[in-house]
Short mmCIF file of C-alpha atoms and ligand atoms in Angstrom, two decimals:
data_model
loop_
_atom_site.label_atom_id
_atom_site.label_comp_id
_atom_site.label_asym_id
_atom_site.label_seq_id
_atom_site.Cartn_x
_atom_site.Cartn_y
_atom_site.Cartn_z
CA UNK A 1226 5.72 -8.18 15.63
CA UNK A 1227 4.14 -7.23 12.26
CA UNK A 1228 0.81 -5.51 12.24
CA UNK A 1229 -2.56 -6.49 10.38
CA UNK A 1230 -3.64 -3.55 8.10
CA UNK A 1231 -6.43 -2.82 5.89
CA UNK A 1232 -5.93 0.33 3.78
CA UNK A 1233 -8.19 1.87 1.18
CA UNK A 1234 -6.80 3.59 -1.63
CA UNK A 1235 -9.38 5.97 -3.02
CA UNK A 1236 -7.36 7.09 -6.04
CA UNK A 1237 -9.00 10.16 -7.74
CA UNK A 1238 -12.61 9.43 -6.45
CA UNK A 1239 -14.81 11.57 -4.16
CA UNK A 1240 -15.14 15.21 -3.69
CA UNK A 1241 -14.89 16.86 -0.29
CA UNK A 1242 -18.51 16.22 0.71
CA UNK A 1243 -18.47 12.72 -0.35
CA UNK A 1244 -15.24 12.15 1.49
CA UNK A 1245 -16.68 13.46 4.85
CA UNK A 1246 -19.65 11.52 4.30
CA UNK A 1247 -18.20 8.18 3.81
CA UNK A 1248 -15.52 8.82 6.48
CA UNK A 1249 -18.31 9.64 9.02
CA UNK A 1250 -20.06 6.65 8.24
CA UNK A 1251 -17.00 4.36 8.04
CA UNK A 1252 -15.90 5.60 11.44
CA UNK A 1253 -19.49 5.12 12.94
CA UNK A 1254 -19.52 1.54 11.61
CA UNK A 1255 -15.82 0.55 12.33
CA UNK A 1256 -15.77 -2.94 13.68
CA UNK A 1257 -13.84 -3.66 16.77
CA UNK A 1258 -10.53 -4.86 15.13
CA UNK A 1259 -6.64 -5.40 16.01
CA UNK A 1260 -5.92 -4.31 12.30
CA UNK A 1261 -4.73 -0.72 11.71
CA UNK A 1262 -7.29 0.62 9.36
CA UNK A 1263 -6.05 3.47 6.95
CA UNK A 1264 -7.79 5.51 4.15
CA UNK A 1265 -6.01 7.45 1.29
CA UNK A 1266 -8.31 10.13 -0.06
CA UNK A 1267 -7.03 12.42 -2.85
CA UNK A 1268 -4.72 15.42 -1.84
CA UNK A 1269 -7.28 18.12 -1.60
CA UNK A 1270 -9.33 16.18 0.83
CA UNK A 1271 -6.54 15.08 3.02
CA UNK A 1272 -6.75 17.80 5.56
CA UNK A 1273 -10.65 17.70 5.65
CA UNK A 1274 -10.32 13.92 6.24
CA UNK A 1275 -7.86 14.28 9.12
CA UNK A 1276 -10.29 16.73 10.80
CA UNK A 1277 -13.34 14.42 10.18
CA UNK A 1278 -11.25 11.52 11.79
CA UNK A 1279 -9.90 13.47 14.60
CA UNK A 1280 -11.30 11.20 17.12
CA UNK A 1281 -11.25 8.06 15.28
CA UNK A 1282 -8.70 5.29 15.05
CA UNK A 1283 -8.67 5.29 11.28
CA UNK A 1284 -5.47 6.80 9.84
CA UNK A 1285 -5.40 9.17 6.88
CA UNK A 1286 -2.70 8.43 4.62
CA UNK A 1287 -1.48 9.90 1.33
CA UNK A 1288 -1.52 8.47 -2.11
CA UNK A 1289 1.83 9.78 -3.25
CA UNK A 1290 4.59 12.43 -2.52
CA UNK A 1291 7.49 14.05 -4.26
CA UNK A 1292 11.07 13.24 -3.23
CA UNK A 1293 12.22 17.01 -3.12
CA UNK A 1294 11.86 19.03 -0.06
CA UNK A 1295 10.37 22.03 -1.84
CA UNK A 1296 11.01 23.94 -5.24
CA UNK A 1297 9.78 24.21 -8.80
CA UNK A 1298 7.70 21.10 -9.11
CA UNK A 1299 4.29 22.31 -10.20
CA UNK A 1300 1.49 20.08 -8.85
CA UNK A 1301 3.58 18.06 -6.55
CA UNK A 1302 3.44 17.69 -2.77
CA UNK A 1303 6.39 17.38 -0.46
CA UNK A 1304 6.77 15.21 2.98
CA UNK A 1305 6.69 18.30 5.14
CA UNK A 1306 3.40 19.34 3.41
CA UNK A 1307 1.87 16.08 4.35
CA UNK A 1308 3.27 16.07 7.87
CA UNK A 1309 2.17 19.61 8.36
CA UNK A 1310 -1.56 18.32 8.20
CA UNK A 1311 -0.70 15.33 10.37
CA UNK A 1312 -0.43 12.83 7.51
CA UNK A 1313 2.47 10.59 8.47
CA UNK A 1314 2.00 7.53 5.94
CA UNK A 1315 2.44 7.74 2.25
CA UNK A 1316 1.81 5.08 -0.45
CA UNK A 1317 4.77 5.10 -2.88
CA UNK A 1318 5.08 3.07 -6.19
CA UNK A 1319 1.49 2.44 -6.84
CA UNK A 1320 1.17 0.71 -10.22
CA UNK A 1321 -0.89 3.37 -11.70
CA UNK A 1322 1.97 5.85 -10.82
CA UNK A 1323 4.37 3.75 -12.48
CA UNK A 1324 2.29 3.19 -15.56
CA UNK A 1325 0.74 6.66 -16.06
CA UNK A 1326 3.22 8.81 -14.61
CA UNK A 1327 6.46 7.31 -15.51
CA UNK A 1328 7.56 6.42 -12.01
CA UNK A 1329 10.56 4.16 -12.32
CA UNK A 1330 12.33 2.17 -9.62
CA UNK A 1331 15.05 4.97 -9.52
CA UNK A 1332 12.42 7.71 -8.77
CA UNK A 1333 10.68 5.43 -6.33
CA UNK A 1334 13.86 4.75 -4.38
CA UNK A 1335 14.45 8.58 -4.20
CA UNK A 1336 10.81 9.01 -2.81
CA UNK A 1337 11.29 6.24 -0.11
CA UNK A 1338 14.43 7.76 1.04
CA UNK A 1339 12.68 11.08 1.10
CA UNK A 1340 9.72 9.94 3.18
CA UNK A 1341 12.01 7.95 5.55
CA UNK A 1342 14.33 10.92 6.21
CA UNK A 1343 11.16 12.82 7.52
CA UNK A 1344 10.17 9.83 9.65
CA UNK A 1345 7.29 8.90 7.67
CA UNK A 1346 5.89 5.50 7.22
CA UNK A 1347 5.95 4.04 3.64
CA UNK A 1348 3.44 1.70 2.05
CA UNK A 1349 5.56 0.46 -0.80
CA UNK A 1350 3.59 -1.19 -3.72
CA UNK A 1351 4.84 -3.50 -6.31
CA UNK A 1352 3.86 -6.36 -8.51
CA UNK A 1353 4.13 -8.05 -11.70
CA UNK A 1354 2.37 -7.44 -15.10
CA UNK A 1355 0.20 -10.17 -16.63
CA UNK A 1356 2.87 -11.05 -19.26
CA UNK A 1357 5.39 -11.65 -16.53
CA UNK A 1358 3.25 -14.03 -14.81
CA UNK A 1359 2.42 -15.79 -18.23
CA UNK A 1360 6.24 -16.03 -18.81
CA UNK A 1361 6.90 -17.20 -15.40
CA UNK A 1362 8.94 -14.08 -14.71
CA UNK A 1363 6.86 -12.83 -11.80
CA UNK A 1364 9.28 -13.71 -9.05
CA UNK A 1365 12.12 -12.19 -10.73
CA UNK A 1366 10.28 -9.04 -11.55
CA UNK A 1367 8.98 -8.64 -7.86
CA UNK A 1368 12.71 -9.35 -6.57
CA UNK A 1369 14.09 -6.72 -9.00
CA UNK A 1370 11.41 -4.16 -7.80
CA UNK A 1371 12.37 -4.62 -4.20
CA UNK A 1372 16.03 -4.72 -4.78
CA UNK A 1373 15.89 -1.37 -6.81
CA UNK A 1374 13.77 0.66 -4.57
CA UNK A 1375 14.54 -1.02 -0.97
CA UNK A 1376 17.50 -3.00 -0.63
CA UNK A 1377 19.77 -0.17 -0.15
CA UNK A 1378 18.04 0.72 3.06
CA UNK A 1379 19.66 0.19 6.46
CA UNK A 1380 17.73 -2.69 8.23
CA UNK A 1381 16.64 -0.21 10.91
CA UNK A 1382 14.50 1.71 8.28
CA UNK A 1383 12.28 -1.41 7.79
CA UNK A 1384 10.36 -0.64 10.84
CA UNK A 1385 8.80 2.39 8.86
CA UNK A 1386 8.03 0.13 5.67
CA UNK A 1387 4.83 -1.75 4.98
CA UNK A 1388 4.78 -3.68 1.58
CA UNK A 1389 1.80 -4.04 -0.75
CA UNK A 1390 2.13 -6.88 -3.30
CA UNK A 1391 -0.16 -5.82 -6.12
CA UNK A 1392 -0.11 -7.87 -9.15
CA UNK A 1393 -0.87 -5.42 -11.90
CA UNK A 1394 -3.34 -7.86 -13.67
CA UNK A 1395 -5.72 -7.98 -10.63
CA UNK A 1396 -5.93 -4.32 -10.02
CA UNK A 1397 -9.45 -2.87 -10.78
CA UNK A 1398 -9.88 -5.83 -13.13
CA UNK A 1399 -12.20 -7.93 -10.94
CA UNK A 1400 -9.58 -10.78 -11.23
CA UNK A 1401 -7.88 -11.70 -8.02
CA UNK A 1402 -4.88 -13.71 -7.34
CA UNK A 1403 -5.84 -16.86 -5.69
CA UNK A 1404 -5.15 -17.23 -1.96
CA UNK A 1405 -2.50 -19.66 -2.88
CA UNK A 1406 -0.95 -17.38 -5.49
CA UNK A 1407 -0.98 -14.65 -2.97
CA UNK A 1408 0.68 -16.73 -0.19
CA UNK A 1409 3.28 -18.23 -2.73
CA UNK A 1410 4.36 -14.61 -3.44
CA UNK A 1411 4.28 -13.24 -0.03
CA UNK A 1412 6.35 -16.25 1.19
CA UNK A 1413 8.79 -15.51 -1.55
CA UNK A 1414 8.97 -11.80 -0.63
CA UNK A 1415 9.68 -12.81 2.90
CA UNK A 1416 12.38 -15.17 1.78
CA UNK A 1417 13.92 -12.49 -0.46
CA UNK A 1418 14.17 -9.95 2.46
CA UNK A 1419 15.59 -12.73 4.55
CA UNK A 1420 18.25 -13.24 2.19
CA UNK A 1421 18.82 -9.45 1.63
CA UNK A 1422 18.76 -8.69 5.55
CA UNK A 1423 17.81 -11.33 8.03
CA UNK A 1424 14.81 -13.27 9.31
CA UNK A 1425 13.97 -10.52 11.79
CA UNK A 1426 13.40 -7.81 9.25
CA UNK A 1427 11.64 -10.29 6.98
CA UNK A 1428 9.18 -11.49 9.79
CA UNK A 1429 8.48 -8.09 11.14
CA UNK A 1430 7.28 -6.42 7.91
CA UNK A 1431 3.69 -6.43 6.96
CA UNK A 1432 2.89 -7.58 3.61
CA UNK A 1433 -0.51 -6.58 2.30
CA UNK A 1434 -2.18 -8.08 -0.84
CA UNK A 1435 -3.83 -5.69 -3.21
CA UNK A 1436 -6.02 -6.65 -6.32
CA UNK A 1437 -9.85 -6.73 -6.45
CA UNK A 1438 -10.17 -7.73 -2.77
CA UNK A 1439 -13.88 -7.70 -2.13
CA UNK A 1440 -16.11 -8.79 0.93
CA UNK A 1441 -16.52 -11.99 -1.01
CA UNK A 1442 -12.86 -13.04 -1.21
CA UNK A 1443 -11.13 -11.08 1.73
CA UNK A 1444 -11.39 -13.80 4.33
CA UNK A 1445 -9.89 -16.49 2.27
CA UNK A 1446 -6.96 -14.16 1.15
CA UNK A 1447 -6.22 -12.74 4.73
CA UNK A 1448 -6.37 -16.15 6.20
CA UNK A 1449 -3.09 -17.09 4.56
CA UNK A 1450 -0.06 -17.02 7.00
CA UNK A 1451 2.08 -14.51 5.03
CA UNK A 1452 -0.69 -12.02 4.03
CA UNK A 1453 -1.00 -9.38 6.73
CA UNK A 1454 -3.95 -7.58 5.31
CA UNK A 1455 -4.81 -5.66 2.30
CA UNK A 1456 -4.69 -2.41 0.05
CA UNK A 1457 -8.15 -1.96 -1.26
CA UNK A 1458 -9.12 0.05 -4.24
CA UNK A 1459 -12.65 -0.02 -5.69
CA UNK A 1460 -14.17 -1.93 -2.64
CA UNK A 1461 -13.09 0.86 -0.29
CA UNK A 1462 -15.10 3.45 -1.70
CA UNK A 1463 -18.34 2.17 -0.16
CA UNK A 1464 -18.24 2.03 3.53
CA UNK A 1465 -20.17 -1.02 3.93
CA UNK A 1466 -18.10 -3.06 1.74
CA UNK A 1467 -14.86 -1.71 3.34
CA UNK A 1468 -16.42 -2.50 6.74
CA UNK A 1469 -17.07 -5.90 5.52
CA UNK A 1470 -13.55 -6.39 4.49
CA UNK A 1471 -12.22 -5.25 7.75
CA UNK A 1472 -14.44 -7.70 9.65
CA UNK A 1473 -12.57 -10.32 7.57
CA UNK A 1474 -9.23 -9.88 9.02
C1 PEP B 816 -5.30 -0.59 -5.87
O1 PEP B 816 -5.43 0.21 -6.36
O2 PEP B 816 -4.45 -0.65 -4.90
C2 PEP B 816 -6.16 -1.91 -5.72
C3 PEP B 816 -5.94 -2.89 -5.23
O3 PEP B 816 -7.41 -1.57 -6.45
P1 PEP B 816 -8.65 -2.63 -6.63
O4 PEP B 816 -8.91 -3.14 -5.14
O5 PEP B 816 -9.74 -1.70 -7.16
O6 PEP B 816 -8.13 -3.73 -7.49
#
């Protein structure tokens, strides 16, 4: 059975003092929920965040990792380094990594395999650009992204995968996919996975929506049957807003 998940991606925001303060507030205000709650602070604050949330159900996750085990990759972080500080879930394929750091489907496929080999959970992000949607290519683009990065995996690997559909035109723009657009794409994603694998794999994978989710629109988006939660950027930086979004699920 797939789980409901609300995850906050803090990107390159908050120093260590702010990270500790917001996580302490979040932990104190966390509503009673069936959903898994996750937060992805920046690398240098991960270990501190794990300590701050030691007795909390909130999971600290990473925003990225390298595919190599170790070696001459200046500025990079490996799966073992994350596991060494008890970070067991990693976001891979965020559109900002694709757009600003040249991460291709091929690189992302290697990262996914590397994380799964270490038994980490992968939150895989993908989604179309505005031009793709305008030219009605969005289904094809999403299908290709999934195929290139994930469809070589064994069916058994999918128990460690969470998907985050994030239309690029809705990330950090204040523009959100309508609940109907989100549902339409999530249903398409499940159909595509059913065709590549089977209905059991498709029905058991959590598919999150990401793109300007806010307290004001979260409930309607999360109310759609194929939307299992959200990956939240901007609104996860303020504890009260993130709490309101968690309450919406
Ligand atoms: C994101 O970066 O994954 C995201 C969804 O950002 P925002 O909520 O700010 O659009």
